[in-house]
XYZ file of C-alpha atoms in Angstrom:
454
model
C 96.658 63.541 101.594
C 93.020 62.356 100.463
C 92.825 60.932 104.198
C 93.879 64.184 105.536
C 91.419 65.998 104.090
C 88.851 63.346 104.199
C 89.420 63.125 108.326
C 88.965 67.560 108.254
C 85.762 67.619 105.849
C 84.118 65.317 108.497
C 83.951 68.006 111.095
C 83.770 71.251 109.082
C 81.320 72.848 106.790
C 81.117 73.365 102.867
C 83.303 75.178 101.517
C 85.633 75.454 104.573
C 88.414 73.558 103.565
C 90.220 74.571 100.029
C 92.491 72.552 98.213
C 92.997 74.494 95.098
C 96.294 74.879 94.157
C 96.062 78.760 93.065
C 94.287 79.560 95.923
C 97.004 77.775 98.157
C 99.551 78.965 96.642
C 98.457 82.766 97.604
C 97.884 81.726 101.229
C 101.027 79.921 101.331
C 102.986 83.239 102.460
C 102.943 86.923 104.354
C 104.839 89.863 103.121
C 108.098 89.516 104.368
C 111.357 88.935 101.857
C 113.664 86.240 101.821
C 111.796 83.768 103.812
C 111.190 80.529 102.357
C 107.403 79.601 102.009
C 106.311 75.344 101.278
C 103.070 74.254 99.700
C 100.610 73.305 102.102
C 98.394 70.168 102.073
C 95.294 71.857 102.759
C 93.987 75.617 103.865
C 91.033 75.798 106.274
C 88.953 78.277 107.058
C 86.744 77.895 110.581
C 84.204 79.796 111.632
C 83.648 78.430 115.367
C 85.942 76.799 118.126
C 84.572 73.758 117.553
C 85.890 73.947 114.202
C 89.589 74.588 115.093
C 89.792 72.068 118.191
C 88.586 69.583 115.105
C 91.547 70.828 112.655
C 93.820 70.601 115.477
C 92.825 67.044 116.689
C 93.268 66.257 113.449
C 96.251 67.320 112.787
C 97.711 65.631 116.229
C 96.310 62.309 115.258
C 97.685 62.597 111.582
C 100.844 64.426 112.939
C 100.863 67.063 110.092
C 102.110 70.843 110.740
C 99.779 73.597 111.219
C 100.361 77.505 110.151
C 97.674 79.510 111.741
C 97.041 82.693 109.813
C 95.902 86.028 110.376
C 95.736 88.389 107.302
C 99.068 87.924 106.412
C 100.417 91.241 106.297
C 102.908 90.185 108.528
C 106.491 91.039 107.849
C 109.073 88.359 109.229
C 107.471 84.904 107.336
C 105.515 83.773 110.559
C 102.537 82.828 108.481
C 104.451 81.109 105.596
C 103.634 77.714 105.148
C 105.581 74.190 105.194
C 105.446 71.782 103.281
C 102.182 69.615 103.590
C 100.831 71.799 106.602
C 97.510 72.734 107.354
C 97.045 76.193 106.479
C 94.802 77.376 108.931
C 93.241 80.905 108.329
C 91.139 82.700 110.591
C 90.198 85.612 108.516
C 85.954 84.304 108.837
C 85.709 83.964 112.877
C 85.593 88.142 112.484
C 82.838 88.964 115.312
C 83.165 91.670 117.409
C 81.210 89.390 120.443
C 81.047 92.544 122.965
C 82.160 96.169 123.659
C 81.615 96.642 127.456
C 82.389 100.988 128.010
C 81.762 100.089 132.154
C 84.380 97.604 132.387
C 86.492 99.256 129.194
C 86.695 95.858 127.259
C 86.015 94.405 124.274
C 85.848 91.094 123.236
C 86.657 89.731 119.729
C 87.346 86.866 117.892
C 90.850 86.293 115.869
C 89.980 87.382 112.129
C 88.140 91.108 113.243
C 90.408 93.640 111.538
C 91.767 95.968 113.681
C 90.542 99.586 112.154
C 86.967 97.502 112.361
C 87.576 97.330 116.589
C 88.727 100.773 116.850
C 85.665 102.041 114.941
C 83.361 100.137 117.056
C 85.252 101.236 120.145
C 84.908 104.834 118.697
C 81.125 104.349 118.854
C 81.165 104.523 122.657
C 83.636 106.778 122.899
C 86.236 104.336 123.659
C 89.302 103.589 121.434
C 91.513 100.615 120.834
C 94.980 102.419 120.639
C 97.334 99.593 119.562
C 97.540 101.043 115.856
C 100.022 98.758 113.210
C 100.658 100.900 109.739
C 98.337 98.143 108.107
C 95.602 98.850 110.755
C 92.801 98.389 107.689
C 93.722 94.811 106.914
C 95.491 93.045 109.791
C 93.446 91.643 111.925
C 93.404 91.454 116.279
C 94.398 87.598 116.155
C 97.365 88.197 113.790
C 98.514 91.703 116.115
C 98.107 89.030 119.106
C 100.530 86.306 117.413
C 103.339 89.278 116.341
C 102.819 91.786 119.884
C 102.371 94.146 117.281
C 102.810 97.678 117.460
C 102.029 101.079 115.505
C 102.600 104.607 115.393
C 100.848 105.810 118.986
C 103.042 103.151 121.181
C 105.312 105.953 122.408
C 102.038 107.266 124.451
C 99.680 104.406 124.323
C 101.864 101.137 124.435
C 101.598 98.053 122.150
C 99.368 94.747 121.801
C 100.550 93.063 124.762
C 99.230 95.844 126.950
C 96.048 95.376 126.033
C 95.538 92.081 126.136
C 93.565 91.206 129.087
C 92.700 87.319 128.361
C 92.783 84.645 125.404
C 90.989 81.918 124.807
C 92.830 79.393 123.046
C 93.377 76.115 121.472
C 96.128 73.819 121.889
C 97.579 71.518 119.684
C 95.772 68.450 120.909
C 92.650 70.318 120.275
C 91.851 71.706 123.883
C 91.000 74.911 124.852
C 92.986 77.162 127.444
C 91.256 80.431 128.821
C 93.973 82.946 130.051
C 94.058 85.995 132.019
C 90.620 88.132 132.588
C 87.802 90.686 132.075
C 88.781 92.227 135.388
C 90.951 95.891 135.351
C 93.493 93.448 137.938
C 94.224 90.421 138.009
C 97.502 88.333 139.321
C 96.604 85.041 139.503
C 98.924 82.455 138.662
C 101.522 82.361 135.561
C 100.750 85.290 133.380
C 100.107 83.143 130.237
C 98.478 85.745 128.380
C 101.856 87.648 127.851
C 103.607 84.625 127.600
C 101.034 84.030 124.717
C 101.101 87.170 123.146
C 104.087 87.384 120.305
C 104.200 84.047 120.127
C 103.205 83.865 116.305
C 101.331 80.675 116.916
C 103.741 78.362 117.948
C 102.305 77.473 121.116
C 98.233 77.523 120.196
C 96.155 78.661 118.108
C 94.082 81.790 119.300
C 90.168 82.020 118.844
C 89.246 84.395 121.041
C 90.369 87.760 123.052
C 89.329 90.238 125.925
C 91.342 93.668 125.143
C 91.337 96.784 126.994
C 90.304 99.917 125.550
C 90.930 103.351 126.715
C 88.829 106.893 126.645
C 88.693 108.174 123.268
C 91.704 110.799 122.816
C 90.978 114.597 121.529
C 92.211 114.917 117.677
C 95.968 115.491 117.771
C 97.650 118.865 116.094
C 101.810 117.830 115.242
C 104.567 119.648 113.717
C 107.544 118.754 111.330
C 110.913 119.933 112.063
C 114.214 119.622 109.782
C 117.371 119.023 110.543
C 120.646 118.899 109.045
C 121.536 115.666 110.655
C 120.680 112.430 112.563
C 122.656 113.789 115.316
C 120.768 117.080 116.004
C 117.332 114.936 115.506
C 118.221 112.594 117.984
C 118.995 115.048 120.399
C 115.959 116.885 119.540
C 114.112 113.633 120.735
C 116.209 112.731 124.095
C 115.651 116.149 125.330
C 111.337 115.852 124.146
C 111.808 112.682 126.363
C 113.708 113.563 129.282
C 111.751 116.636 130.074
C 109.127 114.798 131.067
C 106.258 115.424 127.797
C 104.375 112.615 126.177
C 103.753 112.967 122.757
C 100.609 110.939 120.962
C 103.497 110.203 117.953
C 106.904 111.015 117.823
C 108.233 109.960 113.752
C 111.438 110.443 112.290
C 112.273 109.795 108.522
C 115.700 110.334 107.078
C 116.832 111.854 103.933
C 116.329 108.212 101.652
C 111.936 108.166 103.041
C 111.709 111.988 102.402
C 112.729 112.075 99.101
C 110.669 108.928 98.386
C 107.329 110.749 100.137
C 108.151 113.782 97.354
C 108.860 112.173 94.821
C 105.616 109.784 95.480
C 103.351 112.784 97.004
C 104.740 116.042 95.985
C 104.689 117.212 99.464
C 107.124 119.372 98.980
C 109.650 118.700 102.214
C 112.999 119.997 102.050
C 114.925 118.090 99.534
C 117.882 119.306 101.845
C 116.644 117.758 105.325
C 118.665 114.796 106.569
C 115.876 114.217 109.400
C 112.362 115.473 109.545
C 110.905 114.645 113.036
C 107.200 114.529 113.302
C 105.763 115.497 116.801
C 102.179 115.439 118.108
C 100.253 115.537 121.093
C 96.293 114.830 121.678
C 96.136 116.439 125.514
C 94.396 119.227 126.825
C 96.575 121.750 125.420
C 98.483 120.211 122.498
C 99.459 123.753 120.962
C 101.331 124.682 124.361
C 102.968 121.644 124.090
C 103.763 121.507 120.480
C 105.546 125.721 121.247
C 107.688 123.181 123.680
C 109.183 121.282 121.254
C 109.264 123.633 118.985
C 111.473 125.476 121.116
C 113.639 122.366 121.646
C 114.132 121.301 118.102
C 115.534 124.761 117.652
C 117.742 124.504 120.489
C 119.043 121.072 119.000
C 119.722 122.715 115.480
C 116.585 122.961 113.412
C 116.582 124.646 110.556
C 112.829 125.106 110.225
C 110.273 124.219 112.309
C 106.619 124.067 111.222
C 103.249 123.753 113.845
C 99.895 122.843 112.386
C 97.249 125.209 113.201
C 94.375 122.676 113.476
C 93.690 119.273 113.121
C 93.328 119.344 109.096
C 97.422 120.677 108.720
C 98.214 118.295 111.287
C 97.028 115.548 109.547
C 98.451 116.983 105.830
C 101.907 116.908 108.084
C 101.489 112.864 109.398
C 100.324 112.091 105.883
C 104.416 112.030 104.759
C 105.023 109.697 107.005
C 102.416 107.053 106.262
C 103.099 107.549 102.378
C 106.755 106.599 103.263
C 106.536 102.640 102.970
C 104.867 102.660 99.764
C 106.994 105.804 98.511
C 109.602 103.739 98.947
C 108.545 100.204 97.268
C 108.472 102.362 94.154
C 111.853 102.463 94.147
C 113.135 98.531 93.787
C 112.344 95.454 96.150
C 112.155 96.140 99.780
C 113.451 94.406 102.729
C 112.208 95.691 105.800
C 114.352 95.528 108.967
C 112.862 96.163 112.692
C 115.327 97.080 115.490
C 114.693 98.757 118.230
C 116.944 100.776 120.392
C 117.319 102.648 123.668
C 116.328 106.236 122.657
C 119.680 107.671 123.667
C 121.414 105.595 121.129
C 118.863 106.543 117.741
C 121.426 108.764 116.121
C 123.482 106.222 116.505
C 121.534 103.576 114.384
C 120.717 106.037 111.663
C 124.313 107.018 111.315
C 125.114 103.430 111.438
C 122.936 102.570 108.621
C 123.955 104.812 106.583
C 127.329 103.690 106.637
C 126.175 100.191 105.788
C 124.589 101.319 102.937
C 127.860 103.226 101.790
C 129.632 100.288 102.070
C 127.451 97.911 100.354
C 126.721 100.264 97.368
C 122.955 99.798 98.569
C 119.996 102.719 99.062
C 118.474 102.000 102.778
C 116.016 104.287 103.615
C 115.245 104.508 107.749
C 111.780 106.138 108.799
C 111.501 105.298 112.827
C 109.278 105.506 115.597
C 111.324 107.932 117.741
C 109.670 107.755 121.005
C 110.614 104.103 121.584
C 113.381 103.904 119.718
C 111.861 101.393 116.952
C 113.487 102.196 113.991
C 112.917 100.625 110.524
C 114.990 100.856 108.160
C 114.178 99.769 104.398
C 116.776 98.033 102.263
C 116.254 98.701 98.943
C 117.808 96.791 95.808
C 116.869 94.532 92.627
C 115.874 91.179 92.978
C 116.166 89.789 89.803
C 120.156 91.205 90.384
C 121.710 88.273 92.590
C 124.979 90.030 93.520
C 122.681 92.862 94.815
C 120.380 90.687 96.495
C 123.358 88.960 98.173
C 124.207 92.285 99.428
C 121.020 93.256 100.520
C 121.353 90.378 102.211
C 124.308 90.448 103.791
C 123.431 94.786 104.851
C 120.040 93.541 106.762
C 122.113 91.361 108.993
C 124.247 94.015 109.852
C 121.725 96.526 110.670
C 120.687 93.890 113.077
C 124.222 93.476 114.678
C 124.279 96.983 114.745
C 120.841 97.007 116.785
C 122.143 94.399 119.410
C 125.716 96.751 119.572
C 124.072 99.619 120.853
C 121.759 97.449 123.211
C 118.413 97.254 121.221
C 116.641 93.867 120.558
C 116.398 92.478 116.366
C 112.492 93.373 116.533
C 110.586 95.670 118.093
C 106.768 94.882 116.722
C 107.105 92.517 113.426
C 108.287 89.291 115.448
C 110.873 86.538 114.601
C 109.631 83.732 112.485
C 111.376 82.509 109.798
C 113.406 85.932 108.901
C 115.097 86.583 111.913
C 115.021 82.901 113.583
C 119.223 82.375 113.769
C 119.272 85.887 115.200
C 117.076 85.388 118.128
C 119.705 82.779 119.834
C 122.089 85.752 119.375
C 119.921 87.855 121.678
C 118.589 85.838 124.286
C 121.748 83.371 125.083
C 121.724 80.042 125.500
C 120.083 79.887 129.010
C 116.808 81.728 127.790
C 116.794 79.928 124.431
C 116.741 76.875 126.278
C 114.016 77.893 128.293
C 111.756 78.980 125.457
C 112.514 75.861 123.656
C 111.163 73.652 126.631
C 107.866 75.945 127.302
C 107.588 75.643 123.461
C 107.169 71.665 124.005
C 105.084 72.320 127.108
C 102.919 73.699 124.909
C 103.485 71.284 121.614
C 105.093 68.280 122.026
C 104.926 66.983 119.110
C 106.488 70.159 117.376
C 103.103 70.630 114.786
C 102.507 74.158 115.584
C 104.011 76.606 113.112
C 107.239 74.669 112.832
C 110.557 76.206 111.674
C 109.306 79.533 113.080
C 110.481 81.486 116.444
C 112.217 79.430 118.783
C-alpha cells in the first residue's frame, strides 16, 4: 500500500489524501442496511480535474478499485467501499461555476449540495426542482450517480431530466464531455442518460450543466383520511386521470402516521389507514385543491382538510417529512424503493401489509403517490438475528411484489450492492448482457465501483 499512496501524494495536495483508520472507517459506507462495506486502502479528496484524472491513472496503472463518493446519504450501498479501494470523495470540488437565467442553466461541480443549487437558483428566480428528502446534505454529483428523485417528481420530474451535459473522467484517467448547454440537442448516443444512475461504475463525474426551471408560486395542500388503501388509491387514479397536476401528491399509511404523532404530536387521526397529502403551486391552487377535495370524498374520505395559506400548508407537508425519522425511533430500518404503475398502489400497500402479517414484522409504507414510488420501511431489531432474518427475507418480497404488479425494484435510490441479484430479475438476460458489455466499454479492467450495479 505505501506505493499506492506514495504514487497518489505525487500528484495531489496536502492533506488530500487520508489514511487514518477512524476516518476511513466512517467513509467506508452510505446509509443503506445489510450491505456489506470493506476497508479501503486510501480516501482522497480532490479539489480539481486534474486531481481525479491523477487518482484514476493511478489506480489503472496499480489496478486497485475505486468508490467514488458523494455525501453518502445514499440508501442501496453504492458508495460502500471494497476492500483496498480508493475511496474517492468529492465532497471539496463544491463550486457552483455558473447560473445562466437566459439559457436556464447552471453549472456545478460534483460535491455542491443540492439545497445550496436551489438557493442560488432561487436568487434569479430560477429553481432546481429535482428535490431528494436529504436535499440539505446530498450533493448534485451523488443525485447524478443514483437518478435521484424527491417529493415534486410527480410535477417536475427527476435528476435525469435535468441533466443537460457531464463532464467526466474515465477510468484510465480521461475526460469525456457529454450532452450540452443548448435547450436541444440530439447529437449522437445520448450518454448523458446513459450516465446518469449509473452510481459510478462507468466514470467518475466532475462536472455538470443542469436545467433549471421558473421559480414556482408557494404551494397551499390538503390532507385527506381514509379508511383504507383501497379508497386512497382510488382517490389518486381519479386526481390523475382527470387530467390535474399536483406540485406533491404523498401518501402515508397507518404504521408512518402513528410514528409522525407519536414523534410530532400532530395530532392525525389515530384511526386513518391512509392520509393522502395533495398540493398544487399554479395559478389557482385553492380551485384546484376544492377539486380534489371533492374527489377524495367521492372515493370515501372521511375528512378532508384544505390549508388556507401557505403557513397551514406547510404545518400539513411537515407530517410527511417527519415520517422517516418518526419511524427510525422505533427499531432499525430497512428501507425498500419500488415503484409501481399508479393504478396498481393499493395494491402494493395491501400487499405489504400482508407481508408484514406474515412475518410478525411492523413495515411502515409512506409513498410518493403521483408516480407510484412507494417506500415502504421495514422495521425490526438488529441485535435479534431471527428478526433480522425476517426482515430480511420481508424486503425481498416487497420487491417481488413490486415486479408482480409491473413496477421496477427502485424508483430513485439505485441498485448497488442492496438490490444487485434483483436487477437480473428485472431486466432479463438480454439487457443484463448488454449493460454488462457497455459497463466494460466503459471499464475494462472492472476498477470502477466494483461489486455494485451490473
Amino acid at each position: 500500500m505505501s506505493d499506492l499512496t506514495d504514487r497518489l501524494a505525487t500528484g495531489l495536495p496536502g492533506g488530500a489524501l487520508v489514511v487514518d483508520p477512524d476516518v476511513m472507517a466512517a467513509y467506508s459506507h452510505d446509509m443503506a442496511g445489510f450491505c456489506a462495506a470493506g476497508n479501503p486502502a486510501v480516501v482522497v479528496f480532490p479539489e480539481t480535474v486534474e486531481q481525479v484524472q491523477h487518482v484514476l491513472r493511478t489506480a489503472t496503472e496499480l489496478r486497485v478499485p475505486v468508490v467514488p463518493q458523494g455525501a453518502r446519504t445514499g440508501l442501496s450501498g453504492a458508495a460502500n467501499a471494497v476492500d483496498g479501494c480508493i475511496v474517492l470523495s468529492m465532497v471539496k470540488m463544491n463550486r457552483i461555476l455558473e447560473v445562466d437565467p437566459v439559457n436556464r442553466i447552471a453549472v456545478v461541480e460534483p460535491g455542491v449540495v443540492n439545497a445550496e443549487l436551489s438557493r442560488a437558483a432561487g436568487e434569479v428566480g430560477l429553481a432546481y426542482p429535482p428535490d431528494p428528502s436529504s436535499w440539505e446534505s446530498c450533493t448534485i454529483g451523488g443525485n447524478i450517480g443514483t437518478g435521484a428523485g424527491g417529493l415534486c417528481c410527480v410535477k417536475y420530474g427527476v435528476t435525469s431530466e435535468y441533466v443537460l451535459g457531464l463532464d467526466v473522467v474515465l477510468a484510465d484517467g480521461r475526460l469525456l464531455s457529454t450532452g450540452r448547454r443548448t435547450a436541444k440537442g440530439v447529437a449522437g448516443y445520448d450518454l448523458t442518460r446513459l450516465l446518469v444512475g449509473s452510481e459510478g461504475t462507468l466514470g467518475v463525474v466532475v462536472g455538470a450543466v443542469v436545467a433549471l426551471r421558473p421559480a414556482p408560486a408557494p404551494q397551499l395542500a390538503l390532507a385527506a383520511d381514509f379508511p383504507s388503501a383501497d379508497t386512497a388509491g382510488a382517490a389518486v387514479c381519479e386526481v390523475m386521470a382527470r387530467g390535474l397536476t399536483p406540485s406533491l401528491m404523498e401518501l402515508m399509511d397507518t404504521v408512518s402516521v402513528r410514528a409522525v404523532n407519536e414523534l410530532g404530536q400532530m395530532g392525525l387521526p389515530e384511526s386513518t389507514q391512509a392520509l393522502l397529502l395533495v398540493a398544487f403551486d399554479g395559478p389557482d391552487p385553492a380551485a384546484e385543491l376544492a377539486v380534489v377535495g371533492a374527489i377524495c370524498r367521492a372515493a370515501g374520505a372521511t375528512e378532508v382538510v384544505p390549508a388556507e395559506d401557505q403557513a397551514e400548508s406547510e404545518l400539513l407537508l411537515q407530517a410527511r417529512r417527519l415520517a422517516l425519522p418518526a419511524m427510525d425511533r422505533l427499531g432499525t430500518t430497512m428501507i425498500d424503493d419500488v415503484a409501481v404503475p399508479r393504478s396498481r398502489l393499493a395494491e402494493m400497500l395491501n400487499g405489504v401489509a400482508a407481508i408484514a402479517e406474515r412475518h410478525a414484522l411492523t413495515i411502515g409504507v409512506v409513498s410518493h403517490a403521483g408516480d407510484g414510488n412507494t417506500h415502504p420501511i421495514v422495521i425490526f431489531d438488529a441485535d435479534d438475528p431471527e428478526e433480522s432474518a425476517r426482515a430480511q427475507r420481508s424486503f425481498d418480497e416487497i420487491m417481488a411484489l413490486g415486479l408482480e404488479l409491473g413496477g421496477t425494484i427502485t424508483g430513485e435510490h439505485g441498485v448497488g450492492l442492496l438490490k444487485r441479484e434483483w436487477l437480473a430479475r428485472e431486466l432479463g438476460p438480454v439487457a443484463l448482457e448488454l449493460q454488462q458489455q457497455l459497463k466494460a466499454v466503459f471499464d475494462p479492467l472492472g476498477i470502477l465501483n466494483p461489486g455494485k450495479a451490473v
